[in-house]
Amino acid sequence: MSRFGRVAVLYGGWSDERAVSLDSGAAVHAALCSRGVDAHLVDATPERVLGLREAGYARVFIALHGRGGEDGQTQAVLDYLGLPYTGSGFAASALAMDKLRTKQVWSAAGLPTPAYRILSCEQDAEQVVETLGLPFFVKPAREGSSVGLSKVSVASAAVAAYQRAVAQDEVVVAEAGVSGPELTAAVLGELALPLIQITPATEFYDYAAKYELDSTRYGVPEHLGSARMAELQALALRAYRALGCRGWGRVDFMLDADGQPWLLEANTSPGMTSHSLVPMAARAAGMDFADLVVAILEQTLEVAA
């Protein structure tokens, strides 16, 4: 497809999610090539990103996850270079990557998100049991793919959970647990794709359940009914737009015992592996993987227009 010109698929990078990004980028690259796109894999370093225009690339498919690639840094450089790229701009990317700021924006917009506390020390971790109750989750504010995430079901585990999170990020968030199914809504342009319900075999949807195990079950929650699913898709779009996000991405949330949705986080450069949720949602909408990847890349034509 000559209309795209020479396309760089940025993957790899230097975050803790490098391994997942390598898989995502390889899959995206293969799909683009299968559709005749002049696509090339670029293992991202700051120097290579800065040299993309000089290397003759016309646009960029960002298949990076985590810090450096999903948090606005790469997006800001590409803006400076004048190269159109997939996904959200630098400001929205930085905001969505920060779970604390995301929750603050959603709360200010009147969108439902679980109660939370900022943890600054081990003593905070011990005391938060009294305010949030059990169980709760402890997570680094600016990591993805459940890196550094712990579920605290007994008070004695709170300090260890804090230590694990603070090793990843100085900003640590404790979030009240919601007992109910976890769902995700993929966003593609102005549409939310069919919801996907996640049922992990592990205690919660951690890194292993996401990328390493084949026992996690996924499916469209048809039991909710079309009207209810449409309401939840609309909520996901509102949540995504509240952060200023564009293009494509994913919004994760849970339903409590009463069916009330609680927004957890937004992802502006989601995984594109065999275990990834956006390709599952696209398949449920009748799109194969290559259709999805080309549709995402086509959004760069709109940005450049």
PDB file of C-alpha atoms in Angstrom:
ATOM      1  CA  MET A   1       0.000   0.000   0.000  1.00  0.00           C
ATOM      2  CA  SER A   2       2.017   2.907  -1.332  1.00  0.00           C
ATOM      3  CA  ARG A   3      -0.303   5.460   0.312  1.00  0.00           C
ATOM      4  CA  PHE A   4       1.387   4.765   3.651  1.00  0.00           C
ATOM      5  CA  GLY A   5       4.943   5.191   2.400  1.00  0.00           C
ATOM      6  CA  ARG A   6       7.763   3.639   4.395  1.00  0.00           C
ATOM      7  CA  VAL A   7       6.428   2.598   7.820  1.00  0.00           C
ATOM      8  CA  ALA A   8       8.511   2.080  10.960  1.00  0.00           C
ATOM      9  CA  VAL A   9       7.108  -0.446  13.440  1.00  0.00           C
ATOM     10  CA  LEU A  10       8.652   0.647  16.718  1.00  0.00           C
ATOM     11  CA  TYR A  11       8.999  -2.280  19.098  1.00  0.00           C
ATOM     12  CA  GLY A  12      11.205  -3.621  21.881  1.00  0.00           C
ATOM     13  CA  GLY A  13      12.362  -0.499  23.643  1.00  0.00           C
ATOM     14  CA  TRP A  14      13.846  -0.296  27.100  1.00  0.00           C
ATOM     15  CA  SER A  15      10.939  -0.772  29.528  1.00  0.00           C
ATOM     16  CA  ASP A  16      10.108  -3.771  31.713  1.00  0.00           C
ATOM     17  CA  GLU A  17       7.577  -4.704  29.040  1.00  0.00           C
ATOM     18  CA  ARG A  18      10.216  -5.156  26.328  1.00  0.00           C
ATOM     19  CA  ALA A  19       9.535  -8.885  25.871  1.00  0.00           C
ATOM     20  CA  VAL A  20       5.832  -8.309  25.242  1.00  0.00           C
ATOM     21  CA  SER A  21       6.610  -5.441  22.874  1.00  0.00           C
ATOM     22  CA  LEU A  22       8.913  -7.642  20.808  1.00  0.00           C
ATOM     23  CA  ASP A  23       6.027 -10.070  20.289  1.00  0.00           C
ATOM     24  CA  SER A  24       3.566  -7.271  19.539  1.00  0.00           C
ATOM     25  CA  GLY A  25       5.851  -5.609  17.015  1.00  0.00           C
ATOM     26  CA  ALA A  26       6.648  -8.840  15.207  1.00  0.00           C
ATOM     27  CA  ALA A  27       2.938  -9.626  14.836  1.00  0.00           C
ATOM     28  CA  VAL A  28       2.098  -6.106  13.630  1.00  0.00           C
ATOM     29  CA  HIS A  29       4.978  -6.122  11.147  1.00  0.00           C
ATOM     30  CA  ALA A  30       3.961  -9.485   9.698  1.00  0.00           C
ATOM     31  CA  ALA A  31       0.358  -8.334   9.321  1.00  0.00           C
ATOM     32  CA  LEU A  32       1.319  -5.104   7.567  1.00  0.00           C
ATOM     33  CA  CYS A  33       3.660  -6.920   5.206  1.00  0.00           C
ATOM     34  CA  SER A  34       0.901  -9.403   4.378  1.00  0.00           C
ATOM     35  CA  ARG A  35      -1.163  -6.452   3.129  1.00  0.00           C
ATOM     36  CA  GLY A  36       1.623  -5.039   0.998  1.00  0.00           C
ATOM     37  CA  VAL A  37       2.702  -2.250   3.338  1.00  0.00           C
ATOM     38  CA  ASP A  38       6.369  -1.239   3.183  1.00  0.00           C
ATOM     39  CA  ALA A  39       6.855  -1.860   6.914  1.00  0.00           C
ATOM     40  CA  HIS A  40      10.136  -2.296   8.785  1.00  0.00           C
ATOM     41  CA  LEU A  41      10.856  -3.336  12.350  1.00  0.00           C
ATOM     42  CA  VAL A  42      12.836  -0.824  14.397  1.00  0.00           C
ATOM     43  CA  ASP A  43      14.022  -1.892  17.846  1.00  0.00           C
ATOM     44  CA  ALA A  44      13.548   1.403  19.619  1.00  0.00           C
ATOM     45  CA  THR A  45      16.368   3.329  21.234  1.00  0.00           C
ATOM     46  CA  PRO A  46      16.325   7.105  21.743  1.00  0.00           C
ATOM     47  CA  GLU A  47      18.862   7.490  18.941  1.00  0.00           C
ATOM     48  CA  ARG A  48      16.884   5.370  16.464  1.00  0.00           C
ATOM     49  CA  VAL A  49      13.675   7.226  17.223  1.00  0.00           C
ATOM     50  CA  LEU A  50      15.406  10.560  16.619  1.00  0.00           C
ATOM     51  CA  GLY A  51      16.742   9.260  13.291  1.00  0.00           C
ATOM     52  CA  LEU A  52      13.468   7.955  11.848  1.00  0.00           C
ATOM     53  CA  ARG A  53      12.789  10.865   9.483  1.00  0.00           C
ATOM     54  CA  GLU A  54      16.375  10.885   8.257  1.00  0.00           C
ATOM     55  CA  ALA A  55      16.027   7.149   7.615  1.00  0.00           C
ATOM     56  CA  GLY A  56      13.165   7.862   5.213  1.00  0.00           C
ATOM     57  CA  TYR A  57      10.143   6.791   7.243  1.00  0.00           C
ATOM     58  CA  ALA A  58       6.829   8.468   6.473  1.00  0.00           C
ATOM     59  CA  ARG A  59       4.874   7.290   9.528  1.00  0.00           C
ATOM     60  CA  VAL A  60       5.202   5.117  12.631  1.00  0.00           C
ATOM     61  CA  PHE A  61       3.227   2.248  14.106  1.00  0.00           C
ATOM     62  CA  ILE A  62       4.007   2.313  17.829  1.00  0.00           C
ATOM     63  CA  ALA A  63       4.094  -1.218  19.231  1.00  0.00           C
ATOM     64  CA  LEU A  64       5.956  -0.171  22.367  1.00  0.00           C
ATOM     65  CA  HIS A  65       4.603  -0.828  25.857  1.00  0.00           C
ATOM     66  CA  GLY A  66       5.504   0.787  29.151  1.00  0.00           C
ATOM     67  CA  ARG A  67       7.907   3.576  29.916  1.00  0.00           C
ATOM     68  CA  GLY A  68       9.598   5.367  27.076  1.00  0.00           C
ATOM     69  CA  GLY A  69       7.170   4.165  24.440  1.00  0.00           C
ATOM     70  CA  GLU A  70       3.692   4.437  25.947  1.00  0.00           C
ATOM     71  CA  ASP A  71       4.128   7.345  28.332  1.00  0.00           C
ATOM     72  CA  GLY A  72       4.420  10.229  25.880  1.00  0.00           C
ATOM     73  CA  GLN A  73       8.193  10.336  25.495  1.00  0.00           C
ATOM     74  CA  THR A  74       8.328   8.730  22.056  1.00  0.00           C
ATOM     75  CA  GLN A  75       5.156  10.551  20.995  1.00  0.00           C
ATOM     76  CA  ALA A  76       6.719  13.918  21.864  1.00  0.00           C
ATOM     77  CA  VAL A  77       9.812  13.143  19.789  1.00  0.00           C
ATOM     78  CA  LEU A  78       7.704  12.051  16.820  1.00  0.00           C
ATOM     79  CA  ASP A  79       5.708  15.285  17.091  1.00  0.00           C
ATOM     80  CA  TYR A  80       9.002  17.188  16.994  1.00  0.00           C
ATOM     81  CA  LEU A  81      10.059  15.241  13.906  1.00  0.00           C
ATOM     82  CA  GLY A  82       6.692  15.836  12.247  1.00  0.00           C
ATOM     83  CA  LEU A  83       6.049  12.113  11.766  1.00  0.00           C
ATOM     84  CA  PRO A  84       2.448  10.863  12.134  1.00  0.00           C
ATOM     85  CA  TYR A  85       2.074   7.889  14.457  1.00  0.00           C
ATOM     86  CA  THR A  86      -0.552   5.518  15.764  1.00  0.00           C
ATOM     87  CA  GLY A  87      -2.417   6.110  18.999  1.00  0.00           C
ATOM     88  CA  SER A  88      -2.749   9.020  21.371  1.00  0.00           C
ATOM     89  CA  GLY A  89      -0.666  12.169  21.488  1.00  0.00           C
ATOM     90  CA  PHE A  90       2.078  12.771  24.009  1.00  0.00           C
ATOM     91  CA  ALA A  91      -0.033  14.492  26.677  1.00  0.00           C
ATOM     92  CA  ALA A  92      -2.827  11.902  26.700  1.00  0.00           C
ATOM     93  CA  SER A  93      -0.291   9.076  26.596  1.00  0.00           C
ATOM     94  CA  ALA A  94       1.519  10.473  29.623  1.00  0.00           C
ATOM     95  CA  LEU A  95      -1.750  10.960  31.505  1.00  0.00           C
ATOM     96  CA  ALA A  96      -3.142   7.494  30.763  1.00  0.00           C
ATOM     97  CA  MET A  97       0.158   5.867  31.750  1.00  0.00           C
ATOM     98  CA  ASP A  98      -0.147   7.416  35.209  1.00  0.00           C
ATOM     99  CA  LYS A  99      -2.780   5.431  37.112  1.00  0.00           C
ATOM    100  CA  LEU A 100      -3.021   8.032  39.877  1.00  0.00           C
ATOM    101  CA  ARG A 101      -3.609  10.976  37.509  1.00  0.00           C
ATOM    102  CA  THR A 102      -6.032   8.865  35.475  1.00  0.00           C
ATOM    103  CA  LYS A 103      -8.126   8.133  38.542  1.00  0.00           C
ATOM    104  CA  GLN A 104      -8.073  11.785  39.541  1.00  0.00           C
ATOM    105  CA  VAL A 105      -9.318  12.873  36.100  1.00  0.00           C
ATOM    106  CA  TRP A 106     -12.042  10.232  36.071  1.00  0.00           C
ATOM    107  CA  SER A 107     -13.169  11.176  39.579  1.00  0.00           C
ATOM    108  CA  ALA A 108     -13.303  14.857  38.623  1.00  0.00           C
ATOM    109  CA  ALA A 109     -15.371  13.940  35.546  1.00  0.00           C
ATOM    110  CA  GLY A 110     -17.849  12.008  37.676  1.00  0.00           C
ATOM    111  CA  LEU A 111     -16.815   8.637  36.244  1.00  0.00           C
ATOM    112  CA  PRO A 112     -16.794   5.625  38.576  1.00  0.00           C
ATOM    113  CA  THR A 113     -13.394   4.392  39.726  1.00  0.00           C
ATOM    114  CA  PRO A 114     -12.580   2.446  42.916  1.00  0.00           C
ATOM    115  CA  ALA A 115     -11.565   4.281  46.090  1.00  0.00           C
ATOM    116  CA  TYR A 116      -7.806   4.712  46.402  1.00  0.00           C
ATOM    117  CA  ARG A 117      -5.020   6.024  48.571  1.00  0.00           C
ATOM    118  CA  ILE A 118      -1.477   7.157  47.793  1.00  0.00           C
ATOM    119  CA  LEU A 119       1.144   5.158  49.690  1.00  0.00           C
ATOM    120  CA  SER A 120       4.317   7.018  50.613  1.00  0.00           C
ATOM    121  CA  CYS A 121       5.842   4.606  53.121  1.00  0.00           C
ATOM    122  CA  GLU A 122       5.424   1.184  54.697  1.00  0.00           C
ATOM    123  CA  GLN A 123       3.361   2.690  57.518  1.00  0.00           C
ATOM    124  CA  ASP A 124       0.854   3.966  54.944  1.00  0.00           C
ATOM    125  CA  ALA A 125       0.582   0.435  53.608  1.00  0.00           C
ATOM    126  CA  GLU A 126      -0.234  -0.900  57.066  1.00  0.00           C
ATOM    127  CA  GLN A 127      -2.817   1.791  57.761  1.00  0.00           C
ATOM    128  CA  VAL A 128      -4.609   1.633  54.409  1.00  0.00           C
ATOM    129  CA  VAL A 129      -6.201  -1.661  55.453  1.00  0.00           C
ATOM    130  CA  GLU A 130      -8.439   0.347  57.798  1.00  0.00           C
ATOM    131  CA  THR A 131      -9.597   2.784  55.115  1.00  0.00           C
ATOM    132  CA  LEU A 132      -9.945   0.554  52.033  1.00  0.00           C
ATOM    133  CA  GLY A 133     -10.697  -2.757  53.682  1.00  0.00           C
ATOM    134  CA  LEU A 134      -9.678  -6.123  52.256  1.00  0.00           C
ATOM    135  CA  PRO A 135      -8.897  -7.083  49.610  1.00  0.00           C
ATOM    136  CA  PHE A 136      -7.171  -4.204  47.864  1.00  0.00           C
ATOM    137  CA  PHE A 137      -4.566  -3.840  45.148  1.00  0.00           C
ATOM    138  CA  VAL A 138      -1.218  -2.121  45.374  1.00  0.00           C
ATOM    139  CA  LYS A 139       0.313  -0.926  42.136  1.00  0.00           C
ATOM    140  CA  PRO A 140       3.070   1.369  40.870  1.00  0.00           C
ATOM    141  CA  ALA A 141       1.439   4.399  39.295  1.00  0.00           C
ATOM    142  CA  ARG A 142       3.398   4.352  36.032  1.00  0.00           C
ATOM    143  CA  GLU A 143       3.835   0.738  34.989  1.00  0.00           C
ATOM    144  CA  GLY A 144       1.714  -1.458  32.762  1.00  0.00           C
ATOM    145  CA  SER A 145       1.042  -5.162  32.171  1.00  0.00           C
ATOM    146  CA  SER A 146       0.576  -5.661  35.928  1.00  0.00           C
ATOM    147  CA  VAL A 147       4.298  -5.111  36.555  1.00  0.00           C
ATOM    148  CA  GLY A 148       4.710  -4.605  40.320  1.00  0.00           C
ATOM    149  CA  LEU A 149       0.999  -5.254  40.991  1.00  0.00           C
ATOM    150  CA  SER A 150      -0.099  -7.187  44.098  1.00  0.00           C
ATOM    151  CA  LYS A 151      -3.437  -8.207  45.530  1.00  0.00           C
ATOM    152  CA  VAL A 152      -3.543  -7.838  49.306  1.00  0.00           C
ATOM    153  CA  SER A 153      -6.019 -10.252  50.881  1.00  0.00           C
ATOM    154  CA  VAL A 154      -4.535 -10.301  54.387  1.00  0.00           C
ATOM    155  CA  ALA A 155      -3.227  -7.292  56.297  1.00  0.00           C
ATOM    156  CA  SER A 156       0.173  -8.870  56.896  1.00  0.00           C
ATOM    157  CA  ALA A 157       0.883  -8.799  53.130  1.00  0.00           C
ATOM    158  CA  ALA A 158       0.464  -5.039  52.761  1.00  0.00           C
ATOM    159  CA  VAL A 159       4.065  -4.008  53.418  1.00  0.00           C
ATOM    160  CA  ALA A 160       5.525  -6.564  51.022  1.00  0.00           C
ATOM    161  CA  ALA A 161       3.081  -5.388  48.350  1.00  0.00           C
ATOM    162  CA  TYR A 162       4.199  -1.802  48.882  1.00  0.00           C
ATOM    163  CA  GLN A 163       7.867  -2.807  48.655  1.00  0.00           C
ATOM    164  CA  ARG A 164       7.248  -4.613  45.398  1.00  0.00           C
ATOM    165  CA  ALA A 165       5.464  -1.616  43.875  1.00  0.00           C
ATOM    166  CA  VAL A 166       7.869   1.072  45.086  1.00  0.00           C
ATOM    167  CA  ALA A 167      10.747  -0.851  43.525  1.00  0.00           C
ATOM    168  CA  GLN A 168       9.110   0.014  40.184  1.00  0.00           C
ATOM    169  CA  ASP A 169       7.927   3.556  40.852  1.00  0.00           C
ATOM    170  CA  GLU A 170       8.214   6.063  43.680  1.00  0.00           C
ATOM    171  CA  VAL A 171       4.487   6.781  43.326  1.00  0.00           C
ATOM    172  CA  VAL A 172       2.408   3.875  44.662  1.00  0.00           C
ATOM    173  CA  VAL A 173      -1.368   3.580  44.678  1.00  0.00           C
ATOM    174  CA  ALA A 174      -3.583   1.332  46.784  1.00  0.00           C
ATOM    175  CA  GLU A 175      -6.957   0.667  45.191  1.00  0.00           C
ATOM    176  CA  ALA A 176     -10.034  -0.915  46.760  1.00  0.00           C
ATOM    177  CA  GLY A 177     -10.782  -4.362  45.430  1.00  0.00           C
ATOM    178  CA  VAL A 178     -13.948  -5.016  43.458  1.00  0.00           C
ATOM    179  CA  SER A 179     -15.386  -8.503  43.621  1.00  0.00           C
ATOM    180  CA  GLY A 180     -16.810  -9.291  40.234  1.00  0.00           C
ATOM    181  CA  PRO A 181     -15.887  -9.991  36.631  1.00  0.00           C
ATOM    182  CA  GLU A 182     -13.177  -8.010  34.861  1.00  0.00           C
ATOM    183  CA  LEU A 183     -14.009  -6.662  31.424  1.00  0.00           C
ATOM    184  CA  THR A 184     -12.224  -4.633  28.815  1.00  0.00           C
ATOM    185  CA  ALA A 185     -13.419  -2.436  25.973  1.00  0.00           C
ATOM    186  CA  ALA A 186     -11.165  -1.898  22.993  1.00  0.00           C
ATOM    187  CA  VAL A 187     -11.463   1.504  21.354  1.00  0.00           C
ATOM    188  CA  LEU A 188     -10.950   1.892  17.603  1.00  0.00           C
ATOM    189  CA  GLY A 189     -11.487   5.433  16.378  1.00  0.00           C
ATOM    190  CA  GLU A 190     -14.943   6.546  17.462  1.00  0.00           C
ATOM    191  CA  LEU A 191     -16.138   3.039  18.275  1.00  0.00           C
ATOM    192  CA  ALA A 192     -15.854   0.689  21.215  1.00  0.00           C
ATOM    193  CA  LEU A 193     -15.453  -2.883  19.979  1.00  0.00           C
ATOM    194  CA  PRO A 194     -17.318  -5.799  21.610  1.00  0.00           C
ATOM    195  CA  LEU A 195     -16.543  -6.236  25.301  1.00  0.00           C
ATOM    196  CA  ILE A 196     -14.278  -9.059  26.392  1.00  0.00           C
ATOM    197  CA  GLN A 197     -14.674 -10.693  29.806  1.00  0.00           C
ATOM    198  CA  ILE A 198     -11.525 -12.035  31.433  1.00  0.00           C
ATOM    199  CA  THR A 199     -11.581 -15.083  33.693  1.00  0.00           C
ATOM    200  CA  PRO A 200      -8.069 -15.884  34.924  1.00  0.00           C
ATOM    201  CA  ALA A 201      -7.218 -19.235  36.475  1.00  0.00           C
ATOM    202  CA  THR A 202      -4.881 -17.364  38.832  1.00  0.00           C
ATOM    203  CA  GLU A 203      -6.128 -15.302  41.784  1.00  0.00           C
ATOM    204  CA  PHE A 204      -6.243 -12.187  39.610  1.00  0.00           C
ATOM    205  CA  TYR A 205      -5.261 -11.057  36.129  1.00  0.00           C
ATOM    206  CA  ASP A 206      -1.511 -10.739  36.689  1.00  0.00           C
ATOM    207  CA  TYR A 207       1.431 -10.777  34.255  1.00  0.00           C
ATOM    208  CA  ALA A 208       1.496 -14.559  34.035  1.00  0.00           C
ATOM    209  CA  ALA A 209      -2.238 -14.760  33.353  1.00  0.00           C
ATOM    210  CA  LYS A 210      -1.873 -12.129  30.633  1.00  0.00           C
ATOM    211  CA  TYR A 211       1.124 -13.422  28.738  1.00  0.00           C
ATOM    212  CA  GLU A 212       2.358 -16.793  29.919  1.00  0.00           C
ATOM    213  CA  LEU A 213      -0.596 -19.045  30.752  1.00  0.00           C
ATOM    214  CA  ASP A 214      -3.090 -20.624  28.394  1.00  0.00           C
ATOM    215  CA  SER A 215      -5.606 -21.218  31.194  1.00  0.00           C
ATOM    216  CA  THR A 216      -7.062 -17.691  31.254  1.00  0.00           C
ATOM    217  CA  ARG A 217     -10.475 -17.695  29.582  1.00  0.00           C
ATOM    218  CA  TYR A 218     -11.842 -14.895  27.430  1.00  0.00           C
ATOM    219  CA  GLY A 219     -15.205 -14.304  25.815  1.00  0.00           C
ATOM    220  CA  VAL A 220     -17.849 -11.760  24.900  1.00  0.00           C
ATOM    221  CA  PRO A 221     -20.200 -11.464  27.936  1.00  0.00           C
ATOM    222  CA  GLU A 222     -23.390 -12.137  26.003  1.00  0.00           C
ATOM    223  CA  HIS A 223     -25.210 -12.817  29.277  1.00  0.00           C
ATOM    224  CA  LEU A 224     -25.189  -9.076  29.994  1.00  0.00           C
ATOM    225  CA  GLY A 225     -27.507  -8.420  27.068  1.00  0.00           C
ATOM    226  CA  SER A 226     -26.966  -6.060  24.158  1.00  0.00           C
ATOM    227  CA  ALA A 227     -28.390  -2.974  25.889  1.00  0.00           C
ATOM    228  CA  ARG A 228     -26.172  -3.350  28.963  1.00  0.00           C
ATOM    229  CA  MET A 229     -23.097  -4.033  26.854  1.00  0.00           C
ATOM    230  CA  ALA A 230     -23.822  -0.890  24.823  1.00  0.00           C
ATOM    231  CA  GLU A 231     -23.990   1.147  28.058  1.00  0.00           C
ATOM    232  CA  LEU A 232     -20.608  -0.207  29.169  1.00  0.00           C
ATOM    233  CA  GLN A 233     -19.068   0.477  25.764  1.00  0.00           C
ATOM    234  CA  ALA A 234     -20.333   4.056  25.963  1.00  0.00           C
ATOM    235  CA  LEU A 235     -18.773   4.396  29.433  1.00  0.00           C
ATOM    236  CA  ALA A 236     -15.444   3.177  28.075  1.00  0.00           C
ATOM    237  CA  LEU A 237     -15.544   5.778  25.305  1.00  0.00           C
ATOM    238  CA  ARG A 238     -16.334   8.528  27.815  1.00  0.00           C
ATOM    239  CA  ALA A 239     -13.453   7.403  30.014  1.00  0.00           C
ATOM    240  CA  TYR A 240     -11.036   7.300  27.076  1.00  0.00           C
ATOM    241  CA  ARG A 241     -12.040  10.723  25.816  1.00  0.00           C
ATOM    242  CA  ALA A 242     -11.862  12.234  29.308  1.00  0.00           C
ATOM    243  CA  LEU A 243      -8.129  11.549  29.182  1.00  0.00           C
ATOM    244  CA  GLY A 244      -7.810  13.174  25.757  1.00  0.00           C
ATOM    245  CA  CYS A 245      -6.976   9.854  24.089  1.00  0.00           C
ATOM    246  CA  ARG A 246      -7.420   9.205  20.385  1.00  0.00           C
ATOM    247  CA  GLY A 247      -6.950   6.557  17.726  1.00  0.00           C
ATOM    248  CA  TRP A 248      -7.053   3.232  19.443  1.00  0.00           C
ATOM    249  CA  GLY A 249      -6.579   1.753  22.889  1.00  0.00           C
ATOM    250  CA  ARG A 250      -8.325  -0.101  25.666  1.00  0.00           C
ATOM    251  CA  VAL A 251     -10.234   0.661  28.858  1.00  0.00           C
ATOM    252  CA  ASP A 252     -10.348  -1.912  31.665  1.00  0.00           C
ATOM    253  CA  PHE A 253     -13.026  -2.078  34.340  1.00  0.00           C
ATOM    254  CA  MET A 254     -14.779  -4.429  36.727  1.00  0.00           C
ATOM    255  CA  LEU A 255     -18.378  -5.024  37.669  1.00  0.00           C
ATOM    256  CA  ASP A 256     -19.281  -5.368  41.332  1.00  0.00           C
ATOM    257  CA  ALA A 257     -21.918  -7.696  42.773  1.00  0.00           C
ATOM    258  CA  ASP A 258     -24.638  -5.160  41.906  1.00  0.00           C
ATOM    259  CA  GLY A 259     -23.463  -4.800  38.321  1.00  0.00           C
ATOM    260  CA  GLN A 260     -21.958  -1.340  38.912  1.00  0.00           C
ATOM    261  CA  PRO A 261     -18.914  -0.740  36.664  1.00  0.00           C
ATOM    262  CA  TRP A 262     -15.669   0.559  38.160  1.00  0.00           C
ATOM    263  CA  LEU A 263     -12.998   1.924  35.831  1.00  0.00           C
ATOM    264  CA  LEU A 264      -9.487   0.628  36.474  1.00  0.00           C
ATOM    265  CA  GLU A 265      -7.145   2.001  33.813  1.00  0.00           C
ATOM    266  CA  ALA A 266      -6.690   2.962  30.176  1.00  0.00           C
ATOM    267  CA  ASN A 267      -4.053   1.633  27.792  1.00  0.00           C
ATOM    268  CA  THR A 268      -2.947   3.760  24.831  1.00  0.00           C
ATOM    269  CA  SER A 269      -0.626   1.170  23.252  1.00  0.00           C
ATOM    270  CA  PRO A 270      -2.110  -2.215  24.181  1.00  0.00           C
ATOM    271  CA  GLY A 271      -0.526  -5.577  23.514  1.00  0.00           C
ATOM    272  CA  MET A 272      -0.889  -7.121  20.072  1.00  0.00           C
ATOM    273  CA  THR A 273       0.194 -10.679  20.890  1.00  0.00           C
ATOM    274  CA  SER A 274      -1.649 -13.992  20.659  1.00  0.00           C
ATOM    275  CA  HIS A 275      -2.917 -13.418  24.222  1.00  0.00           C
ATOM    276  CA  SER A 276      -3.908  -9.788  23.653  1.00  0.00           C
ATOM    277  CA  LEU A 277      -7.359  -8.377  24.199  1.00  0.00           C
ATOM    278  CA  VAL A 278      -7.742  -5.851  21.376  1.00  0.00           C
ATOM    279  CA  PRO A 279      -7.288  -8.491  18.641  1.00  0.00           C
ATOM    280  CA  MET A 280      -9.860 -10.657  20.456  1.00  0.00           C
ATOM    281  CA  ALA A 281     -12.361  -7.803  20.450  1.00  0.00           C
ATOM    282  CA  ALA A 282     -11.665  -7.142  16.778  1.00  0.00           C
ATOM    283  CA  ARG A 283     -12.333 -10.794  15.924  1.00  0.00           C
ATOM    284  CA  ALA A 284     -15.638 -10.562  17.783  1.00  0.00           C
ATOM    285  CA  ALA A 285     -16.459  -7.580  15.537  1.00  0.00           C
ATOM    286  CA  GLY A 286     -15.601  -9.581  12.399  1.00  0.00           C
ATOM    287  CA  MET A 287     -12.116  -8.144  11.803  1.00  0.00           C
ATOM    288  CA  ASP A 288      -9.078 -10.347  11.378  1.00  0.00           C
ATOM    289  CA  PHE A 289      -5.721  -9.277  12.771  1.00  0.00           C
ATOM    290  CA  ALA A 290      -4.446  -7.751   9.530  1.00  0.00           C
ATOM    291  CA  ASP A 291      -7.705  -5.788   9.110  1.00  0.00           C
ATOM    292  CA  LEU A 292      -7.234  -4.398  12.611  1.00  0.00           C
ATOM    293  CA  VAL A 293      -3.604  -3.426  12.117  1.00  0.00           C
ATOM    294  CA  VAL A 294      -4.292  -1.681   8.813  1.00  0.00           C
ATOM    295  CA  ALA A 295      -7.282   0.154  10.337  1.00  0.00           C
ATOM    296  CA  ILE A 296      -5.031   1.439  13.126  1.00  0.00           C
ATOM    297  CA  LEU A 297      -2.352   2.542  10.655  1.00  0.00           C
ATOM    298  CA  GLU A 298      -4.977   4.301   8.504  1.00  0.00           C
ATOM    299  CA  GLN A 299      -5.625   6.626  11.436  1.00  0.00           C
ATOM    300  CA  THR A 300      -2.184   8.161  10.816  1.00  0.00           C
ATOM    301  CA  LEU A 301      -3.467   9.406   7.463  1.00  0.00           C
ATOM    302  CA  GLU A 302      -6.174  11.352   9.295  1.00  0.00           C
ATOM    303  CA  VAL A 303      -3.658  12.801  11.766  1.00  0.00           C
ATOM    304  CA  ALA A 304      -1.407  13.903   8.926  1.00  0.00           C
ATOM    305  CA  ALA A 305      -4.268  15.439   6.913  1.00  0.00           C
TER     306      ALA A 305
END
